[in-house]
XYZ file of C-alpha atoms in Angstrom:
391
model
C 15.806 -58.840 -53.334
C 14.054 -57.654 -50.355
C 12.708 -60.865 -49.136
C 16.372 -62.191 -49.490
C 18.132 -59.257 -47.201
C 14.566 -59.577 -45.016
C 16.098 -63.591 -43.950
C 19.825 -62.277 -44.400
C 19.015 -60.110 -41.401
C 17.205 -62.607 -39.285
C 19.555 -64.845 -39.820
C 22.194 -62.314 -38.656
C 20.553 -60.042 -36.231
C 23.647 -59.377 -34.177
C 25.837 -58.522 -37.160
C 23.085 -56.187 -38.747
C 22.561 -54.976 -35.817
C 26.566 -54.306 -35.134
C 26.925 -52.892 -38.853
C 24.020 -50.457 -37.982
C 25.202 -49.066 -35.215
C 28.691 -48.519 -37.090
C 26.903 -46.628 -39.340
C 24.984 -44.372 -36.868
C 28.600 -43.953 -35.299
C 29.961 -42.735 -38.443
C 27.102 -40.551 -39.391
C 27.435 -38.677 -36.355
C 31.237 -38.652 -35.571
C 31.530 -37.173 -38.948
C 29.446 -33.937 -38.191
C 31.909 -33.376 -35.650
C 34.824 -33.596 -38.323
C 34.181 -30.272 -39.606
C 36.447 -28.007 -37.285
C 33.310 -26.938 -35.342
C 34.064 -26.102 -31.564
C 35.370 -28.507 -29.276
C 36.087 -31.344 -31.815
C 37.215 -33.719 -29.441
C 34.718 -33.109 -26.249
C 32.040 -33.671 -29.538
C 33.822 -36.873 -30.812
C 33.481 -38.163 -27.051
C 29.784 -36.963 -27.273
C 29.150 -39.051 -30.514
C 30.713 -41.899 -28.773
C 28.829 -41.773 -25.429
C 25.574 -41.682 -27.438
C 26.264 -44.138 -29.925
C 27.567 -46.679 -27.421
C 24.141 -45.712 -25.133
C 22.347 -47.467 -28.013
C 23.643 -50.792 -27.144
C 21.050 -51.039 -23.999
C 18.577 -49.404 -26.067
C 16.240 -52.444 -25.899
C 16.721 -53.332 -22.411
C 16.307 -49.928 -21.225
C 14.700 -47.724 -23.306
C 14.294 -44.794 -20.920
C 17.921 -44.336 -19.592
C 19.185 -44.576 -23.197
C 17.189 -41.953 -24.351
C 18.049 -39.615 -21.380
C 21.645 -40.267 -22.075
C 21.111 -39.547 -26.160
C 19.377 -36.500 -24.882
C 21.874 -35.258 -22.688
C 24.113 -35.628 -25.548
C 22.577 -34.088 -27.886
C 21.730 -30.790 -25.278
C 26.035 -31.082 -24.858
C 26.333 -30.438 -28.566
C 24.175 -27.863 -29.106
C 25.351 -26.382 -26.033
C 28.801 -26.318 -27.528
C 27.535 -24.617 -30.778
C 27.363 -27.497 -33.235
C 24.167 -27.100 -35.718
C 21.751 -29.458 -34.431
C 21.673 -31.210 -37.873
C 19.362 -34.362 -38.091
C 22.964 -36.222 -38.133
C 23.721 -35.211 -34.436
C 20.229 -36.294 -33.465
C 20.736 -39.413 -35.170
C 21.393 -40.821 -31.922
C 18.391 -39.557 -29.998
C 16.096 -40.323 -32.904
C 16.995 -44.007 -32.375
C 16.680 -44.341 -28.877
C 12.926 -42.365 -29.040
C 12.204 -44.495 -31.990
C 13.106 -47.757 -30.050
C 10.670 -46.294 -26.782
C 8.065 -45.524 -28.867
C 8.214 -49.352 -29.880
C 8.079 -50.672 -26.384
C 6.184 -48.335 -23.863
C 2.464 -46.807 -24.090
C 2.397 -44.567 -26.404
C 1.446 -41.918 -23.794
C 4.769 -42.523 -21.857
C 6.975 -42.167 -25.441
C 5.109 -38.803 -25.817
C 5.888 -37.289 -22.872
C 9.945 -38.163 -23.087
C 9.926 -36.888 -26.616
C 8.768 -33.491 -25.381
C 11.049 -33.643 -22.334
C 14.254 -34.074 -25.195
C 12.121 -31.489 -27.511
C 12.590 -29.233 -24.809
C 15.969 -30.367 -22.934
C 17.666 -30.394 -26.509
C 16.223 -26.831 -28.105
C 16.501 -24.982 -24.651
C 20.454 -26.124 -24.867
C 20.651 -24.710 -28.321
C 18.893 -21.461 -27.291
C 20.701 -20.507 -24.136
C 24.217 -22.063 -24.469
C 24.684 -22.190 -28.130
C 26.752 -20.061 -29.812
C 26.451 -20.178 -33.321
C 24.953 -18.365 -36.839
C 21.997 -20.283 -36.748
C 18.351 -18.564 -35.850
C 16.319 -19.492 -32.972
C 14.100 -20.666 -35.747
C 16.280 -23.129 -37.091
C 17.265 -24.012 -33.767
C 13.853 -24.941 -32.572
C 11.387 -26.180 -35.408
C 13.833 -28.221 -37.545
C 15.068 -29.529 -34.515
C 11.449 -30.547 -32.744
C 10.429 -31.813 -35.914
C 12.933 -34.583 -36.006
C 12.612 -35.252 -33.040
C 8.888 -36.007 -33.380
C 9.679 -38.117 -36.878
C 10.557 -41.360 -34.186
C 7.658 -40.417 -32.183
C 4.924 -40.548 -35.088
C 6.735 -43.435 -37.042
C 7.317 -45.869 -34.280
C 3.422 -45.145 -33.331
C 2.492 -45.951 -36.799
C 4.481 -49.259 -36.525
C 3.253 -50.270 -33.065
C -0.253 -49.696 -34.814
C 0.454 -52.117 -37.645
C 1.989 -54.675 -35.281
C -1.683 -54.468 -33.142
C -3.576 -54.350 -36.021
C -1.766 -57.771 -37.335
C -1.703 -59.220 -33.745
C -5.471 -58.991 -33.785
C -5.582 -60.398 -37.482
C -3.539 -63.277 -36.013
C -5.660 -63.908 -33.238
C -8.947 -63.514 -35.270
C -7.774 -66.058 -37.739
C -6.263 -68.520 -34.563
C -9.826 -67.888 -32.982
C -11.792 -68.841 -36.697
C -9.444 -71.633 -36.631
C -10.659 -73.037 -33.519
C -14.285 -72.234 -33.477
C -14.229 -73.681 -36.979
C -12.826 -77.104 -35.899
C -15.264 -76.976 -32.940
C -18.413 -75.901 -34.513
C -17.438 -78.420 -37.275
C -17.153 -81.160 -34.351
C -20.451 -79.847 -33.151
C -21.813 -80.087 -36.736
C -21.127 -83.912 -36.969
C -22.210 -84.823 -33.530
C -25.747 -83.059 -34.244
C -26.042 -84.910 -37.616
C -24.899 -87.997 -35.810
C -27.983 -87.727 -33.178
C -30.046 -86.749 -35.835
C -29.404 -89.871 -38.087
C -29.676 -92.046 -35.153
C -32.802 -90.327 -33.910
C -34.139 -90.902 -37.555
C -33.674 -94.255 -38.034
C -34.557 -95.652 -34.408
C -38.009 -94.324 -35.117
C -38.170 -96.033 -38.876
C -36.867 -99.283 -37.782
C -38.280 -99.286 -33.879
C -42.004 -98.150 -35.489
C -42.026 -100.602 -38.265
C -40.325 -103.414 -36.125
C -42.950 -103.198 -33.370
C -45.642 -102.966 -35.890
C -44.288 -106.124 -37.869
C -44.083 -107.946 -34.540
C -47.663 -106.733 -33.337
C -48.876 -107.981 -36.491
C -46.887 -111.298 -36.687
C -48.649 -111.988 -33.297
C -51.732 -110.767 -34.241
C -51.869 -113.483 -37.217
C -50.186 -116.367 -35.554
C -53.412 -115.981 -32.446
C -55.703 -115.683 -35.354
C -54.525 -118.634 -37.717
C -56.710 -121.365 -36.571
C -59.359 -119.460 -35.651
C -59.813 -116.658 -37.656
C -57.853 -117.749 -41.252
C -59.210 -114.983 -43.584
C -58.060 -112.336 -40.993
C -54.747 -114.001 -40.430
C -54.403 -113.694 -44.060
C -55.291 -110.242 -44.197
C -53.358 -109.109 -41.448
C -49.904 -111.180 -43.024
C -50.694 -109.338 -45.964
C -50.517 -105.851 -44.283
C -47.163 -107.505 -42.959
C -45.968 -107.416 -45.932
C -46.931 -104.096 -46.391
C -45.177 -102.635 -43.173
C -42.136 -104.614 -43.931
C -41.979 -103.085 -47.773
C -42.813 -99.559 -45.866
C -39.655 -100.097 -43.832
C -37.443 -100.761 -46.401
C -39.211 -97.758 -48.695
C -38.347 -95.430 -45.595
C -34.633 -96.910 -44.730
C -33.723 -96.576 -48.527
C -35.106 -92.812 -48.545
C -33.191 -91.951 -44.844
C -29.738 -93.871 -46.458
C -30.199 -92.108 -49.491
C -29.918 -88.320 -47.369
C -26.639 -89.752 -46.612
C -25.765 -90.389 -50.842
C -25.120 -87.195 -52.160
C -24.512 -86.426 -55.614
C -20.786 -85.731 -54.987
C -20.715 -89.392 -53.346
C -18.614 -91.988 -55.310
C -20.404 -94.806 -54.339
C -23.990 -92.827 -54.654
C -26.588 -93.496 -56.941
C -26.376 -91.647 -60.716
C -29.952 -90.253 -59.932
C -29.977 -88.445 -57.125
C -33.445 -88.312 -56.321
C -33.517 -92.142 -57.395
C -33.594 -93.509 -53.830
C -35.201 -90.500 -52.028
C -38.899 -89.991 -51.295
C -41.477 -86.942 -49.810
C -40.762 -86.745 -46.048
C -43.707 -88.403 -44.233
C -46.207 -85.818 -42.616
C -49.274 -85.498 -40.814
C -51.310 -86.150 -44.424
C -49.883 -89.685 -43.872
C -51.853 -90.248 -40.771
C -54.880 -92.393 -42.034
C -52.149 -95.013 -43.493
C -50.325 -94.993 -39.652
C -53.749 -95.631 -38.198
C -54.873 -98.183 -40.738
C -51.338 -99.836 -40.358
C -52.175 -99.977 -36.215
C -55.230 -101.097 -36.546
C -54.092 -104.413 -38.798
C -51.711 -105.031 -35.655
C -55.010 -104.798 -33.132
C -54.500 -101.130 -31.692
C -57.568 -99.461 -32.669
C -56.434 -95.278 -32.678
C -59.156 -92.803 -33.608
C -57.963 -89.118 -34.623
C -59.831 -85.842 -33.405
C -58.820 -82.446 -34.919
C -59.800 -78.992 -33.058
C -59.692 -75.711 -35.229
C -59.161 -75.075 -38.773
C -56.520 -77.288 -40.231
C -52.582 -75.364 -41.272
C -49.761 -75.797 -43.613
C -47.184 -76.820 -41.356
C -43.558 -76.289 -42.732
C -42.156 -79.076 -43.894
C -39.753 -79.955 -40.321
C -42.486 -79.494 -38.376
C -45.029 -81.652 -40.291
C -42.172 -84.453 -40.159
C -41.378 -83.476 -36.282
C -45.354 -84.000 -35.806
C -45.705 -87.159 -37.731
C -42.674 -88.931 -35.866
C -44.082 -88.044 -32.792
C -47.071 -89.314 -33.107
C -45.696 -92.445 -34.805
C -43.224 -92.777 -31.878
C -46.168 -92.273 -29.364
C -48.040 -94.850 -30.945
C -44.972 -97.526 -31.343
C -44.985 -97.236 -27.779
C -48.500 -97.537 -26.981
C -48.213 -100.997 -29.276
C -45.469 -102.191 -27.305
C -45.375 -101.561 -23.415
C -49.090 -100.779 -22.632
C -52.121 -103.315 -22.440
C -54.809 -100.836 -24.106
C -56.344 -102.217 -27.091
C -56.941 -98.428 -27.734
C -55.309 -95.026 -28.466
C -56.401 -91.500 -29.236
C -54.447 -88.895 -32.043
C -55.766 -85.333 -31.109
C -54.722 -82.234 -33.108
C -55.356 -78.366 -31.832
C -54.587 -75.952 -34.489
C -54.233 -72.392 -32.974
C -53.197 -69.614 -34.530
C -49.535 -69.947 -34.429
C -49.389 -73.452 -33.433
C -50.046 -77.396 -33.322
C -50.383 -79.187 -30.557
C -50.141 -82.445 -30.795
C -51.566 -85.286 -28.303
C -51.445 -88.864 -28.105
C -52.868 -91.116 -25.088
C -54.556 -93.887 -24.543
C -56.161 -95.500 -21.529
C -53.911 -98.045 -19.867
C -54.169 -101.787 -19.058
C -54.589 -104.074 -16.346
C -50.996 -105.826 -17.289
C -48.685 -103.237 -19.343
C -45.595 -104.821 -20.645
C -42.446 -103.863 -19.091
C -40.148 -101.833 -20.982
C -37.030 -103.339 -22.997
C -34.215 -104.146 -21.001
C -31.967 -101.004 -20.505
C -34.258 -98.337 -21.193
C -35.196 -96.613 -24.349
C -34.274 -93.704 -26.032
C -38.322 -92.887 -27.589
C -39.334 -90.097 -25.322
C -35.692 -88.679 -25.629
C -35.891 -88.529 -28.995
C -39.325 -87.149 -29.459
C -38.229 -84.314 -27.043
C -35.084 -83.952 -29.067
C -37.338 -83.175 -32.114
C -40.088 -80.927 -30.620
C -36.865 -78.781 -29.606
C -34.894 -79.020 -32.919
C -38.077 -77.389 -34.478
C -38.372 -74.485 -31.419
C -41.379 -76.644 -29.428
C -41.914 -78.787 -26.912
C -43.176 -81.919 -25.474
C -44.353 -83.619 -21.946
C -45.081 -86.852 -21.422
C -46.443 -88.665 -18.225
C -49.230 -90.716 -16.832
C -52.500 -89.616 -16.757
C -54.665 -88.835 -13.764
C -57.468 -91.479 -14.631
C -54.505 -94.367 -16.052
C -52.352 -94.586 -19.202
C -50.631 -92.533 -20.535
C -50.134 -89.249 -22.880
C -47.852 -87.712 -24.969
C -47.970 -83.904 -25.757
C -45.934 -81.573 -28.293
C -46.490 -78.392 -29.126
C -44.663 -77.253 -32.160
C -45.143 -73.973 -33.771
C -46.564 -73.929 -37.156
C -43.118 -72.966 -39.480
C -39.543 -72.912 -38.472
């Protein structure tokens, strides 16, 4: 029932609106129906006021003044200031209250307060006390004051809801945007070092075995078989990064769904990268300063792919037949060095660039370290992260 009149009325604002102010008309009009003094100056009064209220939202202040001048006219003329005859005035200081600072609404309701009683007190001439001339009177007067402050209250309080929720909305989209792009990067970052690592290291070694075929058979052999190796390593570690993508709640995911995943590679996996290297003719030795740490389990990853990435590019765009792994264990962190000593003829890098050093910096930051990487004083070239020990 209440929702219904609720959309009746702002369907019809004028005509509520109209039959309101009819109301407020008769309400007052009638209090001057009761063969009090002056019956018709008062009946002009109640006019005067009521039609004031027409302006009352385009000019708050002048209608109050005028509602307030009205109602210091009737008490003047000895009507009882009954809460009927301030109907008017109540209005108009309810509709300020609304629509100035608060501050400003407080300081016209004591001006009518005062303009109002001090009519009553010094022209009125009537039965009632100065008592019920005065408190009655500033106390509804005051009623407008205190409810329309309570509504202008709620109206801020559900402003800021509004703007909270608008505000969630957005940053919600955005950091969901922001969410997507990082996983994006991250996938990408992921599987250009499985496939670029495993790729170069298949190619090294295809090379290696094709130089060595007539000469060296039994070490062609061996080195195809590590091939095969590398090449079943590849698709081990593509499965495992596709399957992070195959959640449980996937349709087209596996039943199991650990079935296609496997431990994230770490820095324990080391003497397998080496050994793989070394079947593809890049000899890498690995030093280790202090006493060895658990490393969390992003940055043991963040460490292995940079040293794996470091070493993919040693394989393809230098000429040293040689590389060096050096870990320094402190007591809050791992740092993390890979170099090796140059060549006479270093291949040239692919066409367009590469996106290996990018993404190794990308990872020493997503784990709160960080990397440099440059050429070294004597030749070659080194690689350096240094990645705190848990994230």
């Amino acid at each position: 029932m209440l929702t219904s009149w609720r959309r009746y009325a702002e369907r019809h604002a004028r005509l509520v609106e109209a039959a309101f102010l009819l109301l407020v008309y008769a309400a007052t009009s009638r209090q001057y129906d009761r063969g009090g003094p002056g019956w018709a100056s008062g009946l002009l009064i109640a006019t005067a006021a009521c039609l004031a209220l027409l302006w009352r939202r385009g000019h708050p202040r002048a209608v109050v003044a005028v509602t307030a001048v009205c109602a210091g006219l009737s008490g003047g003329l000895g009507y009882e200031l009954t809460p009927l005859i301030l109907l008017p005035v109540i209005v108009a200081l309810y509709e300020l209250t609304v629509r100035v600072p608060l501050r400003t609404a407080r300081t016209w309701c004591l001006a009518v307060i005062a303009l109002v009683v001090l009519s009553a007190l010094l022209f009125g001439r009537n039965e009632q006390s100065w008592t019920d001339k005065t408190i009655p009177t500033a106390f509804w007067l005051m009623m407008p004051v205190m409810q329309g402050s309570a509504v202008r209250a709620r109206r801020a309080h559900l402003s800021a809801v509004r703007a909270r929720a608008e505000h969630a909305e957005r940053t919600r989209e955005a950091e969901a945007r922001h969410r997507v792009a990082e996983e994006r990067v991250r996938i990408a970052r992921e599987l250009h070092d499985v496939v670029a690592h495993h790729m170069a290291l298949a190619n090294a070694q295809a090379g290696t075995a094709a130089h060595l075929t007539r000469s060296h058979p039994e070490q062609a052999e061996k080195i195809l078989l590590d091939l095969t190796g590398t090449t079943a390593a590849a698709l081990r570690e593509l499965e495992a990064t596709v399957g992070l993508l195959r959640r449980p709640d996937d349709p087209d995911g596996p039943d199991d769904p650990d079935a296609s995943l496997e431990p994230a590679p770490g820095l324990g996996r080391l003497p397998e990268l080496v050994s793989a290297f070394g079947s593809a003719g890049l000899r890498v030795t690995v030093s280790v300063d202090g006493e060895e740490r658990q490393l969390s389990p992003g940055v043991d990853l963040t460490a292995f792919r940079i040293v794996q990435e470091a070493l993919t590019n040693v394989a393809k765009h230098a000429a040293a037949r040689t590389a060096r792994v050096h870990l320094a264990y402190t007591l809050d962190r791992v740092i993390v060095t890979v170099s090796d000593d140059g060549g006479a003829a270093p291949s040239p890098p692919a066409p367009g660039g590469g996106f290996g050093l990018i993404g190794m910096r990308e990872r020493a930051r997503s784990v709160g370290g960080r990397l440099q990487a440059g050429h070294r004083p004597g030749g070659g070239f080194a690689v350096t992260a240094e990645l705190p020990l848990h994230t």
